[in-house]
Coordinates of C-alpha atoms in Angstrom, one line a residue:
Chain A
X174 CA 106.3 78.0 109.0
X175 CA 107.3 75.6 106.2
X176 CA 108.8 71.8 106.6
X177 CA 109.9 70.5 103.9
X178 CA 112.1 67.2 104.5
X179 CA 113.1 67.7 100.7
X180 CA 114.9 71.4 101.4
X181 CA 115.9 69.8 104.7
X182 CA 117.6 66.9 102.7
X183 CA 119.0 69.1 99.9
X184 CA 120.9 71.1 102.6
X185 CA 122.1 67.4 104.9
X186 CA 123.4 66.6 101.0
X187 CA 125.3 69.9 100.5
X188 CA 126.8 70.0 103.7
X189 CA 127.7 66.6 103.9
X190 CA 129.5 66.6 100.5
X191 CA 131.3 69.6 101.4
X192 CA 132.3 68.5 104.8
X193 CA 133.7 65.0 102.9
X194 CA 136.4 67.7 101.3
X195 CA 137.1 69.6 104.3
X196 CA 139.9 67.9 105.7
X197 CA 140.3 71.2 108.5
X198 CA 136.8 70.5 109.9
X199 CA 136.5 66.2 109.2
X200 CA 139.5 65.8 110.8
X201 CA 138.6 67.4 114.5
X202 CA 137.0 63.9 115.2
X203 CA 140.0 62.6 115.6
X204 CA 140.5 64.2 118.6
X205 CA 137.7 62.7 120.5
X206 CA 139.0 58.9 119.8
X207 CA 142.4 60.0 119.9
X208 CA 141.7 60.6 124.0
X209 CA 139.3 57.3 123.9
X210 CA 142.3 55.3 123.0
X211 CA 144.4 56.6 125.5
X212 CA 141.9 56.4 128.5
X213 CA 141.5 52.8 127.1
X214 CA 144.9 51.9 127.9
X215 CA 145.6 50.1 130.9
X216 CA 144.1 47.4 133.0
X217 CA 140.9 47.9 134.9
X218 CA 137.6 49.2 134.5
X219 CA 137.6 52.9 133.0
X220 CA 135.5 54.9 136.0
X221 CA 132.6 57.2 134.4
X222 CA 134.1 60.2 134.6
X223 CA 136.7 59.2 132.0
X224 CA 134.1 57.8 130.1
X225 CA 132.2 61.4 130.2
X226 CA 135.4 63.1 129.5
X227 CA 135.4 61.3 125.8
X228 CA 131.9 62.0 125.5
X229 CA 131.5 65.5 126.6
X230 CA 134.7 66.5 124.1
X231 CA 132.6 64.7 121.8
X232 CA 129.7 67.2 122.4
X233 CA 131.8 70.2 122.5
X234 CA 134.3 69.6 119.8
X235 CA 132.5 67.6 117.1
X236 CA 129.1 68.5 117.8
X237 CA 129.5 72.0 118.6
X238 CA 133.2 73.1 116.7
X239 CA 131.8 71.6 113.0
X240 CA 128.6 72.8 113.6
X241 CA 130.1 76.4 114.3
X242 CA 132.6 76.1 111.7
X243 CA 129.8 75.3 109.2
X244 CA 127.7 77.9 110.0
X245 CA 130.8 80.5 109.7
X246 CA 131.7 79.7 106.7
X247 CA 128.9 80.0 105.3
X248 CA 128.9 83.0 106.5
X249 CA 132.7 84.0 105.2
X250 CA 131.9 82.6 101.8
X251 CA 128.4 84.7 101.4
X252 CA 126.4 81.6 101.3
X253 CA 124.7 81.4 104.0
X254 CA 122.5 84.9 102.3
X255 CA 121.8 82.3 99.2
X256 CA 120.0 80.0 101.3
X257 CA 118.1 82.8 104.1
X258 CA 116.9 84.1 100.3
X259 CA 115.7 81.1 98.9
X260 CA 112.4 79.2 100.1
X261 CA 113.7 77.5 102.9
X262 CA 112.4 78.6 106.3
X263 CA 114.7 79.0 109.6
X264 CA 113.6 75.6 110.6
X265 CA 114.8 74.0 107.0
X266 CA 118.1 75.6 107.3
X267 CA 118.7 74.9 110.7
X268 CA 117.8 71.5 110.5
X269 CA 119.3 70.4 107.5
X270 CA 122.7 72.1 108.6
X271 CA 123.1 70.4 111.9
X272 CA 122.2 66.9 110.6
X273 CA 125.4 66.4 109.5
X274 CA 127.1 67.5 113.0
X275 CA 124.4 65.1 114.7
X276 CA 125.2 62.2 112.3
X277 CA 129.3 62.5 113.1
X278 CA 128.7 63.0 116.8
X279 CA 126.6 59.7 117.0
X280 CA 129.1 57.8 114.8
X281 CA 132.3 59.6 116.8
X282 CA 130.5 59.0 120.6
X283 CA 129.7 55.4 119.5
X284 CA 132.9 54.8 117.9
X285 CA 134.8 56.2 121.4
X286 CA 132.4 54.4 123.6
X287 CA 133.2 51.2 121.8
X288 CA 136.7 51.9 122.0
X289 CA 136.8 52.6 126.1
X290 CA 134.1 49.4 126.8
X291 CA 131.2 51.7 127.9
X292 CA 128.5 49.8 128.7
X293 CA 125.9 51.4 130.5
X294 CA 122.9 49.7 132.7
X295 CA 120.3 51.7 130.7
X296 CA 121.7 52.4 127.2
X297 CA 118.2 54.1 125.9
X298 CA 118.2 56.4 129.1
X299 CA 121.5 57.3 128.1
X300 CA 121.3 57.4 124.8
X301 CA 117.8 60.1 125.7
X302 CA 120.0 62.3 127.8
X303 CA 123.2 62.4 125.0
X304 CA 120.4 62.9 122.4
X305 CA 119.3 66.1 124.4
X306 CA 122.7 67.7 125.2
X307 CA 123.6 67.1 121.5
X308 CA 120.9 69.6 120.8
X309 CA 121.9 72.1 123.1
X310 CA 126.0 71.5 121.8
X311 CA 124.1 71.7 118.5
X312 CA 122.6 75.4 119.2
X313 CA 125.9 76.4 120.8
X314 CA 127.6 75.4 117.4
X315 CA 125.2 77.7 115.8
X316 CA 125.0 80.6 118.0
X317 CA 129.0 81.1 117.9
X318 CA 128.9 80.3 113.9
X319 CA 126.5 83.4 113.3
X320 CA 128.3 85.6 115.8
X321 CA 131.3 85.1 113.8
X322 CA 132.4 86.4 111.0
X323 CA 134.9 83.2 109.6
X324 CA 136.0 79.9 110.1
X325 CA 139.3 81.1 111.8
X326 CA 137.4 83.5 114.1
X327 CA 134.9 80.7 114.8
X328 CA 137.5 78.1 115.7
X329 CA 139.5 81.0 118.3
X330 CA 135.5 82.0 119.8
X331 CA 135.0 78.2 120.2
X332 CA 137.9 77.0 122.0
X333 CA 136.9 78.5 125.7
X334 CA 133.6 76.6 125.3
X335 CA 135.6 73.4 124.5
X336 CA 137.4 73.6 127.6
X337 CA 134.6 74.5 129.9
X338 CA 132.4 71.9 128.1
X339 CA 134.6 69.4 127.5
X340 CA 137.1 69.1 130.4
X341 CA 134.8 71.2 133.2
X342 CA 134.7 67.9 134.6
X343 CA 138.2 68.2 135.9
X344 CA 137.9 71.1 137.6
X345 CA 134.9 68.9 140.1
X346 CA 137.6 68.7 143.1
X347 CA 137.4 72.4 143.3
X348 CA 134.2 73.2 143.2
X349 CA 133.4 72.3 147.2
X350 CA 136.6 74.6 148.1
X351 CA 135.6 77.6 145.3
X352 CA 132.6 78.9 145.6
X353 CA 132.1 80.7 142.2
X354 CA 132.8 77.4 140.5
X355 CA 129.3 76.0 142.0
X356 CA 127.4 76.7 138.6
X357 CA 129.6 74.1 136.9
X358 CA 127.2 71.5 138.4
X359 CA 124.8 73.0 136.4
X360 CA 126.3 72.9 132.7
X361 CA 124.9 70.2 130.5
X362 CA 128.3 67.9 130.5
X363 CA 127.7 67.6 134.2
X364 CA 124.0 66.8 134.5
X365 CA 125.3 64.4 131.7
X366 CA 127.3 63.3 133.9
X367 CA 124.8 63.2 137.2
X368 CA 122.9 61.3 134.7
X369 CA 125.0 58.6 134.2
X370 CA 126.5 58.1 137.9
X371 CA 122.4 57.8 138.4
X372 CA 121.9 54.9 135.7
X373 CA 125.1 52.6 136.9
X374 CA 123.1 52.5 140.6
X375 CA 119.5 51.8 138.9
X376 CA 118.4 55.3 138.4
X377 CA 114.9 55.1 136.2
X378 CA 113.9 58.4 134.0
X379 CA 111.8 59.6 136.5
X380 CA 114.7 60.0 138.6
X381 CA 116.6 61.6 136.1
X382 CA 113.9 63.9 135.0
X383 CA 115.2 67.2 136.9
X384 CA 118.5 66.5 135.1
X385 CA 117.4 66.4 131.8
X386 CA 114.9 69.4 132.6
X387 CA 117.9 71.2 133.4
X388 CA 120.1 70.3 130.3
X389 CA 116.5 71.4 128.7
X390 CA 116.7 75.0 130.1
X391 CA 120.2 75.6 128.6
X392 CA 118.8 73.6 124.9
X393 CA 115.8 76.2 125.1
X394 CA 118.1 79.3 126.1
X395 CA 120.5 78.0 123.3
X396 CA 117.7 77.8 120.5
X397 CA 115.9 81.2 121.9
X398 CA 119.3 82.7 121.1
X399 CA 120.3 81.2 117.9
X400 CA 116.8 82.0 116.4
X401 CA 117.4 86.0 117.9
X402 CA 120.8 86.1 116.5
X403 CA 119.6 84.2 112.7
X404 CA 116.7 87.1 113.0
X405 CA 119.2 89.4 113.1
X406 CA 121.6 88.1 110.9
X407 CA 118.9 88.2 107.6
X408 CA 119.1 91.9 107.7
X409 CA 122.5 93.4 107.0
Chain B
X519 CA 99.5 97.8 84.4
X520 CA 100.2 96.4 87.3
X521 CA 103.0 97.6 89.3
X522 CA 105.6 95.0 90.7
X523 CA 107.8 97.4 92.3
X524 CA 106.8 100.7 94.2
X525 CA 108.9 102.7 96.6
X526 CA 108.0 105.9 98.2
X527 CA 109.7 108.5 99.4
X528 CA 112.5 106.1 100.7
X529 CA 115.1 106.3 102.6
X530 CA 118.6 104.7 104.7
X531 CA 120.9 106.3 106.5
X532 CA 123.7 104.6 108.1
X533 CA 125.0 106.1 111.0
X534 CA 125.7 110.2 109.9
X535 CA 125.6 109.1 106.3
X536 CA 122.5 109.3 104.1
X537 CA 122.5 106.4 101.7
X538 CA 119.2 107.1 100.4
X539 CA 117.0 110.5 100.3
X540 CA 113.5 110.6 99.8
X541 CA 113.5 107.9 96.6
X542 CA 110.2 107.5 94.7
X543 CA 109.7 105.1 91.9
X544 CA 107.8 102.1 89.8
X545 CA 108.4 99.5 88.1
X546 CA 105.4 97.7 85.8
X547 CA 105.3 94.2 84.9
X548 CA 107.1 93.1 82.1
X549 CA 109.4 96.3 82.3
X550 CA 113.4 96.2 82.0
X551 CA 113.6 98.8 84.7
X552 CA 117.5 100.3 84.9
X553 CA 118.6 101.8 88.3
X554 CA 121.8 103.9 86.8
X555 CA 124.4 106.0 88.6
X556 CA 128.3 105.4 90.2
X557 CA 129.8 103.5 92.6
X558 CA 127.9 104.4 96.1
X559 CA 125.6 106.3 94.9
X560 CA 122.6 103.9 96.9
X561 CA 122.4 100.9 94.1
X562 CA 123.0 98.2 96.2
X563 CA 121.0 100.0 99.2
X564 CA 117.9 99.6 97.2
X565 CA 117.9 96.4 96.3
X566 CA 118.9 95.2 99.5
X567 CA 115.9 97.1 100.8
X568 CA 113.6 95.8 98.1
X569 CA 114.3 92.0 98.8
X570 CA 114.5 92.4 102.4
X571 CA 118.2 92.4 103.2
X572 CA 118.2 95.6 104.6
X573 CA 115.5 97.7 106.2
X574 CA 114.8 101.8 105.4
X575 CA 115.2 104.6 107.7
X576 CA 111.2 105.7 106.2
X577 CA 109.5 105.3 103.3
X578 CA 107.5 102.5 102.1
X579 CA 109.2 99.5 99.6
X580 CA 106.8 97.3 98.0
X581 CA 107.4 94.5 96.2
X582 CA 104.1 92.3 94.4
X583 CA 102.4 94.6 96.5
X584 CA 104.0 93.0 99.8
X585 CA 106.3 95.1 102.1
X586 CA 109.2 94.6 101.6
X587 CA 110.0 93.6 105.3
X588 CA 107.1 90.7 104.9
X589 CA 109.0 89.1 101.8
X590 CA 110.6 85.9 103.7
X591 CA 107.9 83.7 102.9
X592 CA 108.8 81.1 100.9
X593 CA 105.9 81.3 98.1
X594 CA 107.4 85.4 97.8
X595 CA 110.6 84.1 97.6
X596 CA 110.0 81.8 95.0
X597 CA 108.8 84.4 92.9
X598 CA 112.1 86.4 93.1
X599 CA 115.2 86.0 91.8
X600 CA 118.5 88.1 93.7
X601 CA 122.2 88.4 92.2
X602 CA 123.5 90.9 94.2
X603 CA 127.7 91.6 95.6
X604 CA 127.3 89.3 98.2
X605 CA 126.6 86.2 96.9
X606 CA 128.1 83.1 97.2
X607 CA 128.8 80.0 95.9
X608 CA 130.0 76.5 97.6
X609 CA 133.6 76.2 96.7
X610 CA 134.5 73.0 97.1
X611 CA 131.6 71.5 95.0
X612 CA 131.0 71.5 91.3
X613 CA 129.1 73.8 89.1
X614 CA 126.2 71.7 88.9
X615 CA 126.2 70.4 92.6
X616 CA 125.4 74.5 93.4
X617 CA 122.7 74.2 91.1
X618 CA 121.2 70.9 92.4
X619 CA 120.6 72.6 96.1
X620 CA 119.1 75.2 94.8
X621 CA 117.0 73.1 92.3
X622 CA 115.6 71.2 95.4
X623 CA 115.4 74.5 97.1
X624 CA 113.3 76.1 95.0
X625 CA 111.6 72.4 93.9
X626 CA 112.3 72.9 90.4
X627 CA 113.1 69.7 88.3
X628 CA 117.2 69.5 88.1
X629 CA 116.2 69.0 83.8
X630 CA 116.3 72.9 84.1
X631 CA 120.1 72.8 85.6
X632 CA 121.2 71.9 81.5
X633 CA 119.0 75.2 80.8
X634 CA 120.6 77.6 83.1
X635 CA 124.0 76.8 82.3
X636 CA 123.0 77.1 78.6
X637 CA 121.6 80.0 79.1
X638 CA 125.2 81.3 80.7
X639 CA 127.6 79.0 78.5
X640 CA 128.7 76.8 80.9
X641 CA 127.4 73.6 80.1
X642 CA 130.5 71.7 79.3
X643 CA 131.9 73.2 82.7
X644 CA 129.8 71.7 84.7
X645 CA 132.0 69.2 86.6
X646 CA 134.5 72.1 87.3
X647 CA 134.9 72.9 91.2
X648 CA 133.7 76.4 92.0
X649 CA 137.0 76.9 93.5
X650 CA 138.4 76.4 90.0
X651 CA 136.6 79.2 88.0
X652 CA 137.7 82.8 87.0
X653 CA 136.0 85.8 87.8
X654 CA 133.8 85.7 85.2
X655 CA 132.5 82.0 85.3
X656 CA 131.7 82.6 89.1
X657 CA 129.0 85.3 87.8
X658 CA 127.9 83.1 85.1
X659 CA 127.1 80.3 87.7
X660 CA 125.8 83.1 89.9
X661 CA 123.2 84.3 87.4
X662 CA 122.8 80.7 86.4
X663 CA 121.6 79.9 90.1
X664 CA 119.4 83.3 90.0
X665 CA 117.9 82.1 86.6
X666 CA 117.0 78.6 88.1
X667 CA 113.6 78.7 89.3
X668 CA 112.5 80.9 86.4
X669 CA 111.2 84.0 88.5
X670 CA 108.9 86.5 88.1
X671 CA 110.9 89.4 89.0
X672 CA 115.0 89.6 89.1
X673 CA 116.7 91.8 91.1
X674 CA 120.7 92.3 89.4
X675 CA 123.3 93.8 90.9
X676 CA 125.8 94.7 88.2
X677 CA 125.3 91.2 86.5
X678 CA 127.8 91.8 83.6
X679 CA 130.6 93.7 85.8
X680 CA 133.0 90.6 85.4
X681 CA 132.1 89.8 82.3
X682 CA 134.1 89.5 78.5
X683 CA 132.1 91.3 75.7
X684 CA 131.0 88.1 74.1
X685 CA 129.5 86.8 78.0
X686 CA 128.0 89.8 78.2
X687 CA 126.4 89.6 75.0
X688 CA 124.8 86.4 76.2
X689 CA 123.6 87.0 78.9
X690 CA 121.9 90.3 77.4
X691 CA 120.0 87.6 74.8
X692 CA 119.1 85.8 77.7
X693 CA 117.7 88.4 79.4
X694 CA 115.9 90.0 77.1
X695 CA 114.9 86.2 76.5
X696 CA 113.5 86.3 79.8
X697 CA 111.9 89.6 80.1
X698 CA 110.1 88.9 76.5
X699 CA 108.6 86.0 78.1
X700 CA 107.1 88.1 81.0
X701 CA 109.9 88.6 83.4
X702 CA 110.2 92.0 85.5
X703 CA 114.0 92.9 85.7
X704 CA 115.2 95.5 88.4
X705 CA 119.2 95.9 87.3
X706 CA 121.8 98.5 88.3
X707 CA 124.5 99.0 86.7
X708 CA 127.1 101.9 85.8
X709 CA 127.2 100.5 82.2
X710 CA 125.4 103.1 80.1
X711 CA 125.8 100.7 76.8
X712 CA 124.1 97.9 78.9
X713 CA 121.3 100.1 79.7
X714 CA 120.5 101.1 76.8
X715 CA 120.8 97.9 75.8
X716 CA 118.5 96.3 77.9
X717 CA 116.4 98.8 79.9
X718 CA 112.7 100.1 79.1
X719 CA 112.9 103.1 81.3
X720 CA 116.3 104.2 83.7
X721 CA 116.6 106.1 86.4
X722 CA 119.5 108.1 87.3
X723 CA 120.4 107.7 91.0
X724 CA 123.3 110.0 92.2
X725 CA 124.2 110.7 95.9
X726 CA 121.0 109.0 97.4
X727 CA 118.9 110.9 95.0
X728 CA 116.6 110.0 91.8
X729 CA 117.4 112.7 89.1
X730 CA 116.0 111.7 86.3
X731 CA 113.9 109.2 85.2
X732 CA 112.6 108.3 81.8
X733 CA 112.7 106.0 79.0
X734 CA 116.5 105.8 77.4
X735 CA 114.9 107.0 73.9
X736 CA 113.4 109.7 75.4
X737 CA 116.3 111.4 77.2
X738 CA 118.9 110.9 75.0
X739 CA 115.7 113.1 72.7
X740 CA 115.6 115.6 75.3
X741 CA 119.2 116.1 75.7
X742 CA 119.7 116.3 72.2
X743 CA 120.9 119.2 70.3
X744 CA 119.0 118.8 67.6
X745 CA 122.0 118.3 65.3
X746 CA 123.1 115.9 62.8
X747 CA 126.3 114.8 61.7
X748 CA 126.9 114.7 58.3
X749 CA 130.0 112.4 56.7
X750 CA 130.9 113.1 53.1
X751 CA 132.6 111.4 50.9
X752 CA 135.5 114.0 50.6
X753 CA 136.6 113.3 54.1
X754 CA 135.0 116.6 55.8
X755 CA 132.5 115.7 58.5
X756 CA 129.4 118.4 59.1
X757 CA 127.2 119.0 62.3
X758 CA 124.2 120.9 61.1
X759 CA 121.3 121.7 63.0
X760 CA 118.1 119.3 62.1
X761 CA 115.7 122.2 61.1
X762 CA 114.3 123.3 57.8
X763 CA 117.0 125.9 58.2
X764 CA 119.7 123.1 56.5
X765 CA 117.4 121.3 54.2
X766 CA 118.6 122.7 51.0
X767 CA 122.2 122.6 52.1
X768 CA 122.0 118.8 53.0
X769 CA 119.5 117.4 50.0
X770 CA 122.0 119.3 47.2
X771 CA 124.9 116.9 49.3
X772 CA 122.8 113.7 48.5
X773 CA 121.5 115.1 45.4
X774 CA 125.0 115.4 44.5
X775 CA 126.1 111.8 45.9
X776 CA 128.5 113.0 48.0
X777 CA 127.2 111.5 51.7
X778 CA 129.0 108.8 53.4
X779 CA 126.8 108.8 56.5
X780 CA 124.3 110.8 58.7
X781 CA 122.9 110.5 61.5
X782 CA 121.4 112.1 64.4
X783 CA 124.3 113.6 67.5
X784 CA 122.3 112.5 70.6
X785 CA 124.1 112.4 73.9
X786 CA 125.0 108.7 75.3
X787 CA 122.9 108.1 79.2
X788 CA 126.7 108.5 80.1
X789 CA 127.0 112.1 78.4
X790 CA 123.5 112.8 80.2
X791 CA 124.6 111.8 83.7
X792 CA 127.6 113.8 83.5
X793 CA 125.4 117.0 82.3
X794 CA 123.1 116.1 85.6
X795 CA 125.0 115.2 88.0
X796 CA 128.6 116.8 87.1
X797 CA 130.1 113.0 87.8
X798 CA 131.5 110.4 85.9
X799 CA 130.0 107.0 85.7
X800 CA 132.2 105.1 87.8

């Protein structure tokens, strides 16, 4: 399989150009810092839980909604056949079209933790276990994108997987009395979460190793899928 | 020669519908190879099957030799150039930002991007947002982008359908341009005039179905009456048969300067796909 950062780079250029004159998609990052300003209002220290509410809607909405709203309209506009039919491999494509989603979740999640004074006792471990659920937020993004068929489908497809990624956290209090709600300990925002509760009382990466195995599992069943459904998608 | 294309008894069906029955052909290097015949008749179907877009039912597809279904690799796809109904172009960026992906795409210099939209008359449009352009200028930019990295063999899908006479006529000259230079180019079309025009050898596809297949010169000879038209000067205009039986007749009109024009009354590839096929071209 080919690798070439120049194909990979041509396609981060593209997208990022385009993206600069999409206001529809650009401005979803707004939403993110829009809820980081309002958590940060108040006196007191902001508990975790806020501060993973800002960063899993992050994850879910810029991370995962641009990336899917990329990839579909690529898809609505017949471009996304241009680029399966020119040199670039699956890995070239894929790459270069979700560097532009990684780049504005970094700048968005730093920008909110900035903004809701987020200061965590092991920033790298932290920073290791956001870097990893981006990737599976990032093949979620990309999954959804080539099972849809535009960018208004793809934003309507999307929107369940904001809410159970991005404010799952709220619905904690009832998992102990639900039982069918016990697999929400297992999505990626919570480990996330898990994660950081486990670095404010001196956590060390071996403890957070089955954590970040488990947020793992779902980036491996994420890309598994993506590359099944992109397989699919070359043929007509 | 060596054979660029070569499909064997192919065929697609899609769901209860045949698309393609039992389709045999080849196409040689260098050859302007026509794939003729109306709206649905399995055009499209083929190509998508020759550049590995679609797959067949049965039958073989090869293309440099490769199956079809093993063209992805990048060092194929370099060698091939698609324009086909579904491609697309980045609206929101400018002419020559398209072109610039796919220059680093294919890693061709972007010097070549001032060639290719020469080559389509769009240079001075360069700056112009896709989203901007007509109809027409889209499939300029289109075959522009499939022009870019100079390839071996072009696949087009109706490449003038959008096209003013005068576009058209341009890109023909670039074409045939191209093919001089070595280029193999697969095109359908339901333009009989751009066939014959362009095209080595045609091939008359109708309902899934090859039904003829020869060089345009030669069919339009075959389908001939063997008459000739005769224009005199007095106004009248005569069809005579081209044997010695109307020799005298016609050599006493010239001896006698009375001859406007003659000429020979072979069918157009339109008038011989009707004759075939009982359909109209469209």
């Amino acid at each position: 399989m080919s690798f070439s950062l120049k194909r990979i780079n041509a396609i981060f250029q593209k997208d990022l150009k385009d993206l600069s004159k999409n206001m529809y998609i650009g401005s979803i990052i707004v939403l993110p810092i829009l809820m980081a300003f309002l958590y940060s209002i108040g006196d007191g220290e902001t508990p975790i839980l806020l501060h993973y509410l800002v960063i899993n809607l992050a994850l879910s909405s810029v991370t995962a909604f641009i990336q899917c709203a990329v990839i579909a309209e690529e898809k609505e506009k017949n471009t996304l056949r241009g680029l399966m039919l020119s040199p670039a491999s699956l890995t070239e494509i894929l790459t270069g079209k979700s560097l532009v989603s990684l780049i504005l979740t970094v700048v968005t999640i730093a920008l909110c933790m900035v903004i809701t004074g987020y200061e965590p006792t092991n920033l790298p471990l932290v920073i290791l276990a956001i870097f990893v659920a981006s990737l599976f937020f990032l093949a979620l993004g990309t999954l959804l994108g080539l099972l849809t068929r535009s960018i208004i489908e793809a934003s309507v497809v999307i929107l369940p997987f904001i809410f159970l990624f991005g404010f799952g956290s709220m619905a904690k209090p009832f998992i102990e009395e639900i039982t069918w709600l016990k697999f929400m300990e297992y999505l990626p925002n919570s480990q996330l979460e898990e994660i950081a509760y486990g670095v404010e009382v001196g956590a060390g990466f071996s403890d957070i190793l089955e954590n970040l195995a488990i947020i793992l599992v779902w980036v491996l069943v994420g890309v598994i899928l993506t590359i099944f459904v992109y397989k699919k998608r070359e043929l007509d | 020669m060596e054979n660029v294309i070569r499909v064997e008894a192919l065929a697609k069906v899609f769901g209860n519908q045949t698309a393609l029955e039992n389709v045999d052909f080849q196409v040689e290097k260098g050859e302007t190879f026509g794939f003729l015949g109306p709206s649905g008749a399995g055009k499209t179907t083929t190509i998508k099957i020759l550049t590995g877009q679609l797959m067949q039912t049965s039958g073989e597809a090869f293309v440099f030799n490769i199956p079809t279904s093993e063209l992805k690799k990048g060092m194929h796809r370099k060698r091939v150039g698609v324009l086909t109904d579904n491609s697309g172009l980045y609206e929101r960026l400018s002419i020559h930002d398209n072109l610039k992906l796919f220059c680093d795409l294919y890693e061709v210099p972007r010097s070549r991007i001032e060639e290719v939209l020469d080559m389509v008359n769009l240079t001075n449009e360069k700056k112009k947002a896709v989203s901007k352009l007509s109809k027409g200028m889209l499939q300029r930019v289109l075959l522009a982008r499939t022009f870019l990295h100079e390839p071996d063999l072009l696949f087009l899908d109706e490449p003038t359908s959008a096209l003013d006479p005068t576009n058209s006529k341009q890109i023909h000259d670039s074409l045939r341009r191209m093919n001089e230079k070595g280029t193999t180019i697969f095109l359908t079309t339901h333009d009989m005039t751009e066939a014959e025009t362009l095209c080595n050898r045609v091939a008359f596809l109708n309902k899934g179905k090859i039904q003829l297949m020869d060089e345009p010169k030669k069919l339009r000879r075959q389908y001939s009456d063997n008459t000739v038209i005769i224009e005199l000067k007095d106004g009248r205009e005569l069809k005579r048969t081209s044997g010695p039986e109307h020799a005298q007749e016609i050599y006493q009109y010239m001896m006698d300067d009375q001859i406007v024009s003659i000429h020979s009354d072979e069918p157009t590839l339109g008038d011989i796909f009707v004759d075939i096929t009982g359909r109209e071209l469209v």
